Amino acid sequence: MASNNNSSKVVTKQDITKLGLLSTFLQASFNYERMQAGGFLVSQLPLLKKIYKDDKEGLSAALQDNLEFINTHPNLVGFLMGLLISLEEAKEDRATIKGLKVALFAPLAGIGDAIFWFTILPIMAGICSSMALNNSILGPVLFFAFYLMVFLLRIVWTHLGYNLGTRAIITIKETSTLIGKAATVLGCTVIGGLIASYVNITLLPEVVVNEFTTVSLQADFLDKIFPNILPFGYVFFLYYLLVKKKTSPVILIISTFVLSIILSFLGIL
């Protein structure tokens, strides 16, 4: 099994290093429909072409999968790219690759934000700013060196992800169905959490029962039955229009803005 895996390898260490550098394009075509998908695909495109060569159907499937929605942390995305490239190289089942991508991009975003944006960066900014205010050239130099180190670590994370995926190929193949289902469930859980966290729809109207009592449609009625039922319902309504009715995402976004403004003006939201 190990010799077969090695004989099928087409990706070199130089390719993975290049992938780590290309990961800087992650947010090159950021948009509200698929977030970082365009940059995510562009970064992996040279390796995908090398892996699939004349297999146009395989390359097409890989391109289509990598153009699906993704929003993760730029400094840690190399780990995910390296892991997925190792699975692409092994011609792993597409459902497993997609499932792992969906399952991992959100946790990586959370870890990266917590470590980089909320911890290390503020500490370094505070230290270096203090040095700069004291007329020390070391402040900006140290801050630049820190950012350079973070950039170069992209290569390290990419190699780490690729090597981890390569070592786990046999295990993944043996349990591909289980991993695919588990990753899908985790991905759905993450999406559900995102809906509850980022989509907020609150009804303002209140029903007057008597001169002493009023009932809020949101707090006293809907939230008692099913908390966040309105965000849940609206997101899946948009999903239905997007997938089943093939409605343009741009139209859905504009319609949401217009609907929000009108309902807010009327005092409903």
mmCIF file of C-alpha atoms in Angstrom:
data_model
loop_
_atom_site.group_PDB
_atom_site.id
_atom_site.type_symbol
_atom_site.label_atom_id
_atom_site.label_comp_id
_atom_site.label_asym_id
_atom_site.label_seq_id
_atom_site.Cartn_x
_atom_site.Cartn_y
_atom_site.Cartn_z
ATOM 1 C CA MET A 1 0.000 0.000 0.000
ATOM 2 C CA ALA A 2 2.779 2.420 0.918
ATOM 3 C CA SER A 3 4.740 1.716 -2.281
ATOM 4 C CA ASN A 4 1.626 2.236 -4.381
ATOM 5 C CA ASN A 5 1.016 5.557 -2.662
ATOM 6 C CA ASN A 6 4.591 6.686 -3.307
ATOM 7 C CA SER A 7 4.484 5.635 -6.971
ATOM 8 C CA SER A 8 1.346 7.717 -7.533
ATOM 9 C CA LYS A 9 2.895 10.876 -6.108
ATOM 10 C CA VAL A 10 3.230 13.757 -8.550
ATOM 11 C CA VAL A 11 3.424 16.636 -6.053
ATOM 12 C CA THR A 12 6.891 17.663 -4.884
ATOM 13 C CA LYS A 13 8.046 19.627 -1.847
ATOM 14 C CA GLN A 14 8.663 22.597 -4.136
ATOM 15 C CA ASP A 15 5.031 22.391 -5.283
ATOM 16 C CA ILE A 16 3.785 22.507 -1.692
ATOM 17 C CA THR A 17 6.060 25.463 -0.929
ATOM 18 C CA LYS A 18 4.631 27.216 -3.994
ATOM 19 C CA LEU A 19 1.113 26.402 -2.788
ATOM 20 C CA GLY A 20 1.895 28.020 0.566
ATOM 21 C CA LEU A 21 3.015 31.185 -1.208
ATOM 22 C CA LEU A 22 0.031 31.163 -3.573
ATOM 23 C CA SER A 23 -2.306 30.984 -0.567
ATOM 24 C CA THR A 24 -1.820 34.765 -0.318
ATOM 25 C CA PHE A 25 -4.348 35.014 -3.181
ATOM 26 C CA LEU A 26 -7.094 33.644 -0.915
ATOM 27 C CA GLN A 27 -8.985 36.933 -0.723
ATOM 28 C CA ALA A 28 -8.129 38.169 -4.216
ATOM 29 C CA SER A 29 -11.717 37.830 -5.466
ATOM 30 C CA PHE A 30 -13.664 38.082 -2.198
ATOM 31 C CA ASN A 31 -17.414 38.366 -2.764
ATOM 32 C CA TYR A 32 -20.622 37.915 -0.783
ATOM 33 C CA GLU A 33 -21.775 34.880 -2.760
ATOM 34 C CA ARG A 34 -18.835 32.516 -2.245
ATOM 35 C CA MET A 35 -16.526 34.594 -0.049
ATOM 36 C CA GLN A 36 -12.932 33.327 -0.666
ATOM 37 C CA ALA A 37 -13.750 30.566 -3.181
ATOM 38 C CA GLY A 38 -12.134 32.248 -6.197
ATOM 39 C CA GLY A 39 -8.804 32.839 -4.480
ATOM 40 C CA PHE A 40 -8.951 29.391 -2.859
ATOM 41 C CA LEU A 41 -9.238 27.779 -6.299
ATOM 42 C CA VAL A 42 -6.595 29.969 -7.966
ATOM 43 C CA SER A 43 -4.070 29.047 -5.281
ATOM 44 C CA GLN A 44 -4.566 25.313 -5.877
ATOM 45 C CA LEU A 45 -5.027 25.459 -9.651
ATOM 46 C CA PRO A 46 -1.391 24.740 -10.685
ATOM 47 C CA LEU A 47 -1.280 21.619 -8.498
ATOM 48 C CA LEU A 48 -4.718 20.421 -9.580
ATOM 49 C CA LYS A 49 -3.655 20.671 -13.221
ATOM 50 C CA LYS A 50 -0.486 18.731 -12.424
ATOM 51 C CA ILE A 51 -2.419 16.023 -10.559
ATOM 52 C CA TYR A 52 -5.181 15.474 -13.126
ATOM 53 C CA LYS A 53 -3.142 16.145 -16.307
ATOM 54 C CA ASP A 54 -5.334 14.867 -19.180
ATOM 55 C CA ASP A 55 -8.231 13.817 -16.944
ATOM 56 C CA LYS A 56 -10.608 16.649 -17.883
ATOM 57 C CA GLU A 57 -13.568 15.196 -15.986
ATOM 58 C CA GLY A 58 -11.569 14.800 -12.776
ATOM 59 C CA LEU A 59 -10.131 18.306 -13.083
ATOM 60 C CA SER A 60 -13.583 19.748 -13.800
ATOM 61 C CA ALA A 61 -15.028 18.086 -10.688
ATOM 62 C CA ALA A 62 -12.151 19.375 -8.546
ATOM 63 C CA LEU A 63 -12.531 22.912 -9.916
ATOM 64 C CA GLN A 64 -16.266 22.884 -9.295
ATOM 65 C CA ASP A 65 -15.856 21.662 -5.703
ATOM 66 C CA ASN A 66 -13.205 24.262 -4.915
ATOM 67 C CA LEU A 67 -15.416 27.063 -6.199
ATOM 68 C CA GLU A 68 -17.987 26.374 -3.510
ATOM 69 C CA PHE A 69 -18.401 28.710 -0.534
ATOM 70 C CA ILE A 70 -15.493 28.990 1.873
ATOM 71 C CA ASN A 71 -14.520 31.567 4.481
ATOM 72 C CA THR A 72 -11.520 30.735 6.633
ATOM 73 C CA HIS A 73 -8.434 32.360 8.156
ATOM 74 C CA PRO A 74 -5.845 33.546 5.585
ATOM 75 C CA ASN A 75 -2.835 32.655 7.708
ATOM 76 C CA LEU A 76 -3.950 29.061 8.359
ATOM 77 C CA VAL A 77 -5.616 28.252 5.043
ATOM 78 C CA GLY A 78 -2.395 26.614 3.813
ATOM 79 C CA PHE A 79 -2.985 23.741 6.236
ATOM 80 C CA LEU A 80 -6.376 23.044 4.646
ATOM 81 C CA MET A 81 -5.025 23.434 1.120
ATOM 82 C CA GLY A 82 -2.168 21.031 1.784
ATOM 83 C CA LEU A 83 -4.514 18.454 3.300
ATOM 84 C CA LEU A 84 -6.947 18.656 0.377
ATOM 85 C CA ILE A 85 -4.175 18.478 -2.220
ATOM 86 C CA SER A 86 -2.889 15.267 -0.619
ATOM 87 C CA LEU A 87 -6.382 13.783 -0.987
ATOM 88 C CA GLU A 88 -6.699 15.022 -4.561
ATOM 89 C CA GLU A 89 -3.342 13.432 -5.368
ATOM 90 C CA ALA A 90 -4.544 10.119 -3.933
ATOM 91 C CA LYS A 91 -7.754 10.447 -6.027
ATOM 92 C CA GLU A 92 -9.841 10.158 -2.870
ATOM 93 C CA ASP A 93 -13.631 10.144 -3.069
ATOM 94 C CA ARG A 94 -14.981 13.620 -3.876
ATOM 95 C CA ALA A 95 -17.622 13.451 -1.129
ATOM 96 C CA THR A 96 -14.889 12.905 1.462
ATOM 97 C CA ILE A 97 -12.790 15.794 0.143
ATOM 98 C CA LYS A 98 -15.784 18.146 0.112
ATOM 99 C CA GLY A 99 -16.864 16.991 3.558
ATOM 100 C CA LEU A 100 -13.451 17.613 5.104
ATOM 101 C CA LYS A 101 -13.254 21.038 3.480
ATOM 102 C CA VAL A 102 -16.663 22.067 4.833
ATOM 103 C CA ALA A 103 -15.912 20.618 8.256
ATOM 104 C CA LEU A 104 -12.488 22.250 8.701
ATOM 105 C CA PHE A 105 -12.655 25.729 7.211
ATOM 106 C CA ALA A 106 -14.839 27.216 9.971
ATOM 107 C CA PRO A 107 -12.838 25.797 12.936
ATOM 108 C CA LEU A 108 -9.603 27.000 11.296
ATOM 109 C CA ALA A 109 -11.154 30.452 10.977
ATOM 110 C CA GLY A 110 -12.075 30.457 14.662
ATOM 111 C CA ILE A 111 -8.649 29.252 15.764
ATOM 112 C CA GLY A 112 -6.844 31.733 13.513
ATOM 113 C CA ASP A 113 -8.955 34.678 14.635
ATOM 114 C CA ALA A 114 -8.524 33.826 18.312
ATOM 115 C CA ILE A 115 -4.758 33.332 18.103
ATOM 116 C CA PHE A 116 -3.801 35.963 15.522
ATOM 117 C CA TRP A 117 -6.316 38.830 15.488
ATOM 118 C CA PHE A 118 -7.346 38.748 19.162
ATOM 119 C CA THR A 119 -4.133 37.682 20.923
ATOM 120 C CA ILE A 120 -0.761 37.861 19.193
ATOM 121 C CA LEU A 121 -1.385 40.861 16.923
ATOM 122 C CA PRO A 122 -2.745 43.206 19.650
ATOM 123 C CA ILE A 123 0.138 42.258 21.953
ATOM 124 C CA MET A 124 2.754 42.842 19.255
ATOM 125 C CA ALA A 125 1.051 46.081 18.153
ATOM 126 C CA GLY A 126 1.073 47.359 21.734
ATOM 127 C CA ILE A 127 4.732 46.518 22.311
ATOM 128 C CA CYS A 128 5.913 47.873 18.956
ATOM 129 C CA SER A 129 3.781 51.034 19.241
ATOM 130 C CA SER A 130 5.276 51.730 22.660
ATOM 131 C CA MET A 131 8.772 51.397 21.190
ATOM 132 C CA ALA A 132 7.896 53.683 18.273
ATOM 133 C CA LEU A 133 6.473 56.343 20.631
ATOM 134 C CA ASN A 134 9.827 56.289 22.441
ATOM 135 C CA ASN A 135 11.569 57.038 19.116
ATOM 136 C CA SER A 136 12.933 53.511 18.820
ATOM 137 C CA ILE A 137 13.415 52.237 15.249
ATOM 138 C CA LEU A 138 13.139 48.746 16.694
ATOM 139 C CA GLY A 139 9.348 49.150 16.987
ATOM 140 C CA PRO A 140 8.422 49.207 13.269
ATOM 141 C CA VAL A 141 11.278 46.841 12.396
ATOM 142 C CA LEU A 142 10.075 44.290 14.955
ATOM 143 C CA PHE A 143 6.462 44.609 13.763
ATOM 144 C CA PHE A 144 7.538 44.091 10.143
ATOM 145 C CA ALA A 145 9.637 41.064 11.174
ATOM 146 C CA PHE A 146 6.618 39.633 12.988
ATOM 147 C CA TYR A 147 4.411 39.971 9.908
ATOM 148 C CA LEU A 148 7.141 38.441 7.755
ATOM 149 C CA MET A 149 7.335 35.465 10.116
ATOM 150 C CA VAL A 150 3.545 35.013 9.975
ATOM 151 C CA PHE A 151 3.729 35.094 6.175
ATOM 152 C CA LEU A 152 6.516 32.509 6.000
ATOM 153 C CA LEU A 153 4.635 30.251 8.407
ATOM 154 C CA ARG A 154 2.058 29.792 5.620
ATOM 155 C CA ILE A 155 4.594 27.483 3.975
ATOM 156 C CA VAL A 156 5.047 25.520 7.206
ATOM 157 C CA TRP A 157 1.289 25.049 7.683
ATOM 158 C CA THR A 158 0.889 23.938 4.054
ATOM 159 C CA HIS A 159 3.605 21.289 4.351
ATOM 160 C CA LEU A 160 2.113 20.166 7.672
ATOM 161 C CA GLY A 161 -1.341 19.735 6.133
ATOM 162 C CA TYR A 162 -0.002 17.879 3.106
ATOM 163 C CA ASN A 163 2.173 15.521 5.174
ATOM 164 C CA LEU A 164 -0.694 14.836 7.577
ATOM 165 C CA GLY A 165 -3.005 14.005 4.676
ATOM 166 C CA THR A 166 -0.397 11.783 3.037
ATOM 167 C CA ARG A 167 0.135 9.761 6.221
ATOM 168 C CA ALA A 168 -3.598 9.423 6.778
ATOM 169 C CA ILE A 169 -4.545 8.393 3.212
ATOM 170 C CA ILE A 170 -4.917 4.691 4.022
ATOM 171 C CA THR A 171 -7.030 5.400 7.104
ATOM 172 C CA ILE A 172 -9.165 7.854 5.162
ATOM 173 C CA LYS A 173 -9.741 5.343 2.363
ATOM 174 C CA GLU A 174 -10.725 2.606 4.806
ATOM 175 C CA THR A 175 -13.198 4.865 6.587
ATOM 176 C CA SER A 176 -14.105 7.239 3.732
ATOM 177 C CA THR A 177 -17.860 6.754 4.108
ATOM 178 C CA LEU A 178 -17.782 7.315 7.872
ATOM 179 C CA ILE A 179 -15.485 10.339 7.555
ATOM 180 C CA GLY A 180 -17.641 11.818 4.802
ATOM 181 C CA LYS A 181 -20.813 11.493 6.865
ATOM 182 C CA ALA A 182 -19.150 12.804 10.034
ATOM 183 C CA ALA A 183 -17.667 15.761 8.160
ATOM 184 C CA THR A 184 -21.032 16.525 6.575
ATOM 185 C CA VAL A 185 -22.786 16.454 9.959
ATOM 186 C CA LEU A 186 -20.113 18.706 11.459
ATOM 187 C CA GLY A 187 -20.379 21.063 8.496
ATOM 188 C CA CYS A 188 -24.166 21.276 8.874
ATOM 189 C CA THR A 189 -23.716 21.960 12.592
ATOM 190 C CA VAL A 190 -21.293 24.786 11.817
ATOM 191 C CA ILE A 191 -23.679 26.278 9.246
ATOM 192 C CA GLY A 192 -26.514 26.063 11.778
ATOM 193 C CA GLY A 193 -24.394 27.891 14.331
ATOM 194 C CA LEU A 194 -23.526 30.571 11.789
ATOM 195 C CA ILE A 195 -27.220 31.100 11.013
ATOM 196 C CA ALA A 196 -28.041 31.564 14.698
ATOM 197 C CA SER A 197 -25.027 33.851 15.262
ATOM 198 C CA TYR A 198 -25.062 36.095 12.211
ATOM 199 C CA VAL A 199 -28.659 36.201 10.940
ATOM 200 C CA ASN A 200 -30.870 38.334 13.147
ATOM 201 C CA ILE A 201 -34.573 38.859 12.438
ATOM 202 C CA THR A 202 -36.661 40.360 15.240
ATOM 203 C CA LEU A 203 -40.332 41.253 15.020
ATOM 204 C CA LEU A 204 -41.187 44.530 16.767
ATOM 205 C CA PRO A 205 -45.036 44.453 16.854
ATOM 206 C CA GLU A 206 -46.762 43.803 20.169
ATOM 207 C CA VAL A 207 -50.316 42.625 20.762
ATOM 208 C CA VAL A 208 -52.271 44.545 23.411
ATOM 209 C CA VAL A 209 -54.231 42.056 25.546
ATOM 210 C CA ASN A 210 -55.569 44.622 27.989
ATOM 211 C CA GLU A 211 -54.514 47.935 29.462
ATOM 212 C CA PHE A 212 -51.972 46.232 31.700
ATOM 213 C CA THR A 213 -50.656 43.492 29.412
ATOM 214 C CA THR A 214 -48.946 43.443 26.023
ATOM 215 C CA VAL A 215 -47.533 40.404 24.258
ATOM 216 C CA SER A 216 -44.412 40.702 22.113
ATOM 217 C CA LEU A 217 -44.682 38.585 18.978
ATOM 218 C CA GLN A 218 -40.959 37.887 19.111
ATOM 219 C CA ALA A 219 -40.049 37.448 22.800
ATOM 220 C CA ASP A 220 -43.338 36.140 24.179
ATOM 221 C CA PHE A 221 -44.516 34.057 21.242
ATOM 222 C CA LEU A 222 -41.980 32.957 18.612
ATOM 223 C CA ASP A 223 -38.995 32.639 20.984
ATOM 224 C CA LYS A 224 -41.088 30.524 23.354
ATOM 225 C CA ILE A 225 -41.983 28.102 20.567
ATOM 226 C CA PHE A 226 -38.757 27.964 18.542
ATOM 227 C CA PRO A 227 -35.883 30.410 19.204
ATOM 228 C CA ASN A 228 -34.364 31.813 16.002
ATOM 229 C CA ILE A 229 -37.099 30.291 13.863
ATOM 230 C CA LEU A 230 -37.249 33.390 11.638
ATOM 231 C CA PRO A 231 -33.508 33.381 10.726
ATOM 232 C CA PHE A 232 -33.721 29.617 10.234
ATOM 233 C CA GLY A 233 -36.738 29.860 7.964
ATOM 234 C CA TYR A 234 -35.450 32.816 5.952
ATOM 235 C CA VAL A 235 -32.026 31.255 5.297
ATOM 236 C CA PHE A 236 -33.569 28.017 4.040
ATOM 237 C CA PHE A 237 -36.079 29.966 1.968
ATOM 238 C CA LEU A 238 -33.133 31.697 0.270
ATOM 239 C CA TYR A 239 -31.425 28.317 -0.101
ATOM 240 C CA TYR A 240 -34.564 26.977 -1.809
ATOM 241 C CA LEU A 241 -34.624 29.925 -4.220
ATOM 242 C CA LEU A 242 -30.896 29.612 -4.892
ATOM 243 C CA VAL A 243 -30.723 25.852 -5.458
ATOM 244 C CA LYS A 244 -34.171 24.809 -6.613
ATOM 245 C CA LYS A 245 -35.293 27.910 -8.484
ATOM 246 C CA LYS A 246 -31.776 28.895 -9.685
ATOM 247 C CA THR A 247 -32.308 32.485 -8.559
ATOM 248 C CA SER A 248 -29.271 34.752 -8.891
ATOM 249 C CA PRO A 249 -27.486 35.367 -5.552
ATOM 250 C CA VAL A 250 -27.204 39.050 -6.460
ATOM 251 C CA ILE A 251 -30.987 39.286 -6.747
ATOM 252 C CA LEU A 252 -31.407 37.562 -3.382
ATOM 253 C CA ILE A 253 -28.932 39.936 -1.700
ATOM 254 C CA ILE A 254 -30.553 43.047 -3.168
ATOM 255 C CA SER A 255 -34.030 41.732 -2.320
ATOM 256 C CA THR A 256 -32.957 41.144 1.281
ATOM 257 C CA PHE A 257 -31.662 44.708 1.581
ATOM 258 C CA VAL A 258 -34.830 46.184 0.069
ATOM 259 C CA LEU A 259 -37.119 43.990 2.174
ATOM 260 C CA SER A 260 -35.217 44.887 5.358
ATOM 261 C CA ILE A 261 -35.476 48.623 4.637
ATOM 262 C CA ILE A 262 -39.204 48.464 3.843
ATOM 263 C CA LEU A 263 -40.116 46.316 6.877
ATOM 264 C CA SER A 264 -37.982 48.481 9.132
ATOM 265 C CA PHE A 265 -39.681 51.622 7.817
ATOM 266 C CA LEU A 266 -43.084 50.049 8.492
ATOM 267 C CA GLY A 267 -42.021 49.195 12.039
ATOM 268 C CA ILE A 268 -42.286 45.447 11.546
ATOM 269 C CA LEU A 269 -38.573 44.700 12.032
#
